[in-house]
Amino acid sequence: MDKISLLKSVFIFSGLSDPIVKDMSKYLKEAAFKAGKSIFLENDKADAFYIIDKGDVSISKRMGKDKEKILSMLGPGSAFGEMAFFSDSPRIADATARTDSLLYKIERKDFLDFISRESAAGLKILSALLQISMNRLEHTSRELATVYHTGKIISSGKKLEEILAQIKEELLLAVPEADDAAIYLYNEFNVEFEPASAPSAMKEVLPDDPLILELKSNPEGLLFKDFGKSGFKLAGIDNIVKSIIIAPAMKGEAMEGFLCLWSAKDADGLKNSYKLLLSSVAGQLAEAIENIHHQQEERDRQRLKSAREYI
């Protein structure tokens, strides 16, 4: 995509006149990154703002030596690094190319030069950048609240089926655009993933199903804008789903289950940011599932002991 077309496709610049967009395009500098390459690191100098033309970029926060928290996943037409225009503070997260990516960057000094000449247009751009930052803050707050409530549900000591039903309810509250949700758990005796909290029409999924294999290759989850054309199947909802997010519940290399949220009305109904939320909850469930099973077994033993004593 040429620079002017790219700028017009980005929310930040969409309301600007053609001459202003053309003027701004002069400041765009091409930056290509191979998959896995760092675009910038936390604590680097924040001196530029980026627009994605091709490829995918992850924004993440390092959580110790070997762990990271994915904050957002961005695709073509997305912008990031906008805090460079609001503050001289260093970067607060890492940006990494997840695939071979073509970006365009606008350096801080060039943008300041632009708004010194085009103050009205500069104000519109800054307002749009601030809106992006606020939206990301809102998503982070929503994710934190959901993870907090899910943690309380998991540690409640209730039966597994009650815990799963409440997690499903919490997800639907957090993602109002979703029409329904499902939680599948792996049954090692039947060697299949069973719909543990899901609409009654949904069926078991085998470990060698193409969807399961794809999830194992994408532990951060999958977003399908048109599931019917994806080539994958999820029996019971194939004919009604438009967009769907599916996140595996991974514990190490083992897949304990998976969670999904879907919209039956709109192919663009679910945002990419919701994939991170669902992935976070799936990670919580994966870590807790063994302990929940142990608690259930202990309750069953106690009931059996009480029954024997009564007899």
XYZ file of C-alpha atoms in Angstrom:
311
model
C 0.000 0.000 0.000
C 1.363 3.467 -0.835
C 1.960 5.917 2.001
C -1.070 8.136 1.356
C -3.478 5.180 1.101
C -2.015 3.721 4.291
C -2.481 6.959 6.219
C -6.073 7.284 5.022
C -6.791 3.735 6.229
C -5.584 4.497 9.760
C -8.115 5.891 12.240
C -5.722 8.596 13.438
C -5.488 10.262 10.021
C -8.872 9.338 8.539
C -10.489 12.734 9.165
C -7.753 14.827 7.577
C -7.935 16.526 4.188
C -6.024 15.109 1.211
C -3.406 17.915 1.168
C -2.707 17.413 4.889
C -2.398 13.631 4.469
C -0.049 14.149 1.517
C 2.061 16.521 3.625
C 2.178 14.064 6.507
C 3.191 11.203 4.173
C 6.526 12.936 3.563
C 7.530 12.145 7.124
C 6.862 8.396 6.897
C 10.039 6.303 6.937
C 9.958 2.648 5.950
C 11.122 0.072 8.516
C 11.145 -3.666 7.701
C 11.509 -6.357 10.375
C 11.896 -10.114 10.073
C 9.713 -12.364 12.237
C 10.968 -12.404 15.817
C 12.995 -9.216 15.515
C 12.696 -6.488 18.132
C 11.247 -3.145 17.039
C 11.989 -1.527 20.370
C 12.585 -2.652 23.949
C 11.322 -1.463 27.291
C 13.389 1.514 28.506
C 14.493 2.431 24.975
C 14.177 6.097 24.058
C 10.633 6.801 22.803
C 11.417 8.814 19.690
C 8.993 7.498 17.044
C 5.476 6.301 16.365
C 4.766 3.272 14.103
C 2.059 2.249 11.634
C 1.789 -1.358 10.420
C 1.476 -1.766 6.661
C 2.042 -5.541 6.519
C 2.550 -8.198 9.169
C 1.763 -8.589 12.870
C 3.346 -7.025 15.935
C 3.092 -7.928 19.621
C 3.426 -5.476 22.489
C 4.661 -7.223 25.630
C 5.975 -6.617 29.118
C 8.834 -8.625 30.577
C 7.820 -10.332 33.825
C 11.165 -11.663 35.019
C 14.024 -13.420 33.282
C 12.103 -15.903 31.122
C 8.490 -14.700 31.184
C 6.561 -12.062 29.318
C 3.008 -10.802 29.312
C 1.464 -10.072 25.917
C -0.349 -6.750 26.203
C -1.660 -6.467 22.663
C -1.490 -8.086 19.232
C -1.611 -5.673 16.312
C -2.112 -6.139 12.575
C -2.128 -4.054 9.381
C -3.563 -0.565 9.824
C -2.760 -0.509 13.541
C -0.594 2.142 15.163
C 1.625 1.862 18.237
C 4.308 3.714 20.152
C 2.068 6.780 20.388
C 3.299 7.725 23.866
C 6.427 9.085 22.144
C 4.316 12.119 21.248
C 3.043 12.742 24.780
C 6.119 12.235 26.920
C 9.918 12.112 26.934
C 9.763 9.011 29.131
C 11.368 5.778 27.838
C 9.373 2.911 26.341
C 7.279 1.011 28.898
C 7.015 -2.247 26.902
C 8.644 -4.283 24.135
C 7.437 -4.320 20.531
C 8.304 -7.393 18.447
C 7.513 -8.438 14.870
C 5.585 -11.713 15.078
C 5.759 -12.167 11.312
C 7.818 -10.518 8.597
C 6.523 -6.964 8.873
C 6.639 -3.720 6.947
C 6.155 -0.654 9.140
C 6.289 3.066 8.665
C 7.487 5.297 11.449
C 7.050 8.976 12.160
C 9.807 10.404 14.298
C 8.939 12.693 17.176
C 10.989 15.615 15.830
C 9.259 15.392 12.434
C 5.816 15.285 14.011
C 6.581 18.334 16.159
C 7.698 20.124 13.018
C 4.437 19.155 11.292
C 2.142 20.402 14.079
C 4.086 23.636 14.369
C 2.940 24.342 10.784
C -0.447 22.582 10.847
C -1.720 23.128 14.388
C -5.397 22.272 13.671
C -4.498 18.971 11.972
C -1.940 18.245 14.696
C -4.604 18.675 17.374
C -6.885 16.196 15.580
C -4.059 13.652 15.351
C -3.115 14.087 19.009
C -6.765 13.678 20.039
C -6.992 10.451 18.036
C -3.729 9.164 19.548
C -5.055 9.941 23.016
C -8.241 8.019 22.199
C -6.153 4.982 21.206
C -4.254 5.172 24.496
C -7.504 5.440 26.463
C -8.985 2.452 24.618
C -5.928 0.365 25.453
C -6.116 1.438 29.086
C -9.789 0.461 29.167
C -8.938 -2.979 27.732
C -6.182 -3.492 30.313
C -8.540 -2.513 33.143
C -11.203 -4.894 31.815
C -8.715 -7.742 31.554
C -7.406 -7.159 35.085
C -10.945 -7.091 36.489
C -11.892 -10.290 34.648
C -8.734 -12.104 35.748
C -9.350 -10.977 39.345
C -12.957 -12.217 39.374
C -11.990 -15.454 37.636
C -9.325 -16.061 40.258
C -11.921 -15.664 43.016
C -14.237 -18.104 41.228
C -11.479 -20.689 40.807
C -10.464 -20.471 44.475
C -14.054 -20.605 45.754
C -13.908 -24.340 46.494
C -17.081 -25.010 44.503
C -17.675 -27.992 42.260
C -15.980 -27.981 38.888
C -19.192 -27.603 36.912
C -20.193 -24.580 39.033
C -16.761 -22.991 38.584
C -16.875 -23.438 34.816
C -20.415 -22.062 34.564
C -19.404 -18.956 36.535
C -16.250 -18.441 34.445
C -18.368 -18.633 31.308
C -20.762 -16.050 32.769
C -17.842 -13.777 33.706
C -16.461 -13.948 30.157
C -19.810 -12.971 28.657
C -20.002 -10.008 31.023
C -16.485 -8.931 30.027
C -17.165 -9.255 26.292
C -20.683 -7.906 25.679
C -20.269 -8.332 21.902
C -20.155 -12.128 22.340
C -23.409 -14.069 21.986
C -22.203 -17.172 23.820
C -19.181 -19.040 25.113
C -17.968 -22.574 25.737
C -15.346 -24.288 27.876
C -13.878 -27.639 26.834
C -11.769 -29.845 29.097
C -9.566 -32.769 28.131
C -10.774 -36.189 29.326
C -7.724 -38.436 29.528
C -9.858 -41.589 29.885
C -11.958 -40.982 26.776
C -9.013 -39.268 25.033
C -11.077 -36.312 23.824
C -11.931 -32.725 24.621
C -15.402 -32.569 26.134
C -17.760 -29.539 26.247
C -17.793 -29.067 30.037
C -19.763 -25.807 30.001
C -21.296 -25.174 26.609
C -24.516 -25.155 24.594
C -26.004 -28.643 24.440
C -25.483 -28.951 20.673
C -21.686 -28.853 20.968
C -19.826 -32.161 20.612
C -16.551 -33.736 21.695
C -13.354 -32.887 19.806
C -10.545 -35.404 19.225
C -6.889 -34.530 20.001
C -5.874 -34.936 16.357
C -8.573 -32.588 15.088
C -7.023 -29.862 12.858
C -8.394 -27.157 15.171
C -6.644 -28.667 18.206
C -3.361 -28.937 16.303
C -3.687 -25.313 15.199
C -4.350 -24.191 18.790
C -1.246 -26.010 20.033
C 0.773 -24.099 17.437
C -0.803 -20.813 18.540
C -0.877 -20.808 22.356
C -1.875 -17.125 22.385
C -5.193 -18.132 20.774
C -6.954 -17.689 17.431
C -9.415 -15.130 16.082
C -11.510 -16.077 13.051
C -13.460 -13.279 11.374
C -15.443 -15.765 9.271
C -15.262 -19.178 10.922
C -17.301 -20.829 8.178
C -14.518 -20.101 5.684
C -11.636 -20.996 8.015
C -11.535 -24.679 7.094
C -11.962 -25.671 10.749
C -15.007 -27.226 12.414
C -16.558 -27.035 15.865
C -19.592 -29.301 15.828
C -22.793 -27.697 17.035
C -22.044 -24.083 16.142
C -20.511 -24.286 12.644
C -23.625 -22.945 10.972
C -24.326 -20.058 13.343
C -20.924 -18.551 14.151
C -19.613 -15.481 12.352
C -16.548 -14.444 14.352
C -14.998 -16.593 17.083
C -12.052 -16.447 19.466
C -10.561 -19.721 20.716
C -7.806 -19.905 23.350
C -6.066 -23.105 24.490
C -5.629 -23.801 28.200
C -1.960 -24.817 28.110
C 0.063 -26.114 31.058
C 3.572 -26.553 29.753
C 3.248 -28.690 26.634
C -0.077 -30.193 27.744
C -3.390 -28.794 26.531
C -5.873 -29.089 29.398
C -8.758 -27.725 27.336
C -9.820 -24.642 25.444
C -12.210 -21.700 25.761
C -14.167 -19.980 23.009
C -16.320 -16.889 22.589
C -18.328 -16.118 19.481
C -20.622 -13.689 17.754
C -23.425 -15.041 15.594
C -24.260 -11.640 14.124
C -21.109 -9.878 12.998
C -17.899 -11.076 11.335
C -16.144 -8.074 12.910
C -17.977 -8.432 16.214
C -14.995 -9.524 18.300
C -11.849 -7.449 18.742
C -8.339 -8.827 18.608
C -7.783 -7.484 22.140
C -10.372 -9.942 23.458
C -8.086 -12.771 22.384
C -5.616 -11.700 25.061
C -8.346 -11.574 27.691
C -9.552 -15.079 26.798
C -5.978 -16.360 26.737
C -5.360 -14.975 30.235
C -8.429 -16.734 31.626
C -7.470 -19.950 29.810
C -4.045 -19.765 31.455
C -5.630 -19.349 34.886
C -7.858 -22.358 34.318
C -4.983 -24.511 33.039
C -2.956 -23.841 36.191
C -5.913 -24.517 38.500
C -7.620 -27.494 36.866
C -5.519 -30.173 38.617
C -6.125 -28.607 42.027
C -9.872 -28.321 41.333
C -9.981 -32.021 40.461
C -8.123 -32.877 43.689
C -10.586 -30.827 45.739
C -13.500 -32.593 44.041
C -11.958 -36.021 44.731
C -11.420 -35.091 48.381
C -15.077 -34.015 48.729
C -16.178 -37.288 47.137
C -13.975 -39.264 49.562
C -15.402 -37.411 52.540
C -18.976 -38.056 51.379
C -18.197 -41.744 50.882
C -16.585 -41.918 54.338
C -19.608 -40.241 55.933
C -21.980 -42.602 54.130
C -20.072 -45.661 55.367
C -20.031 -44.377 58.930
C -23.779 -43.762 58.738
C -24.386 -47.340 57.557
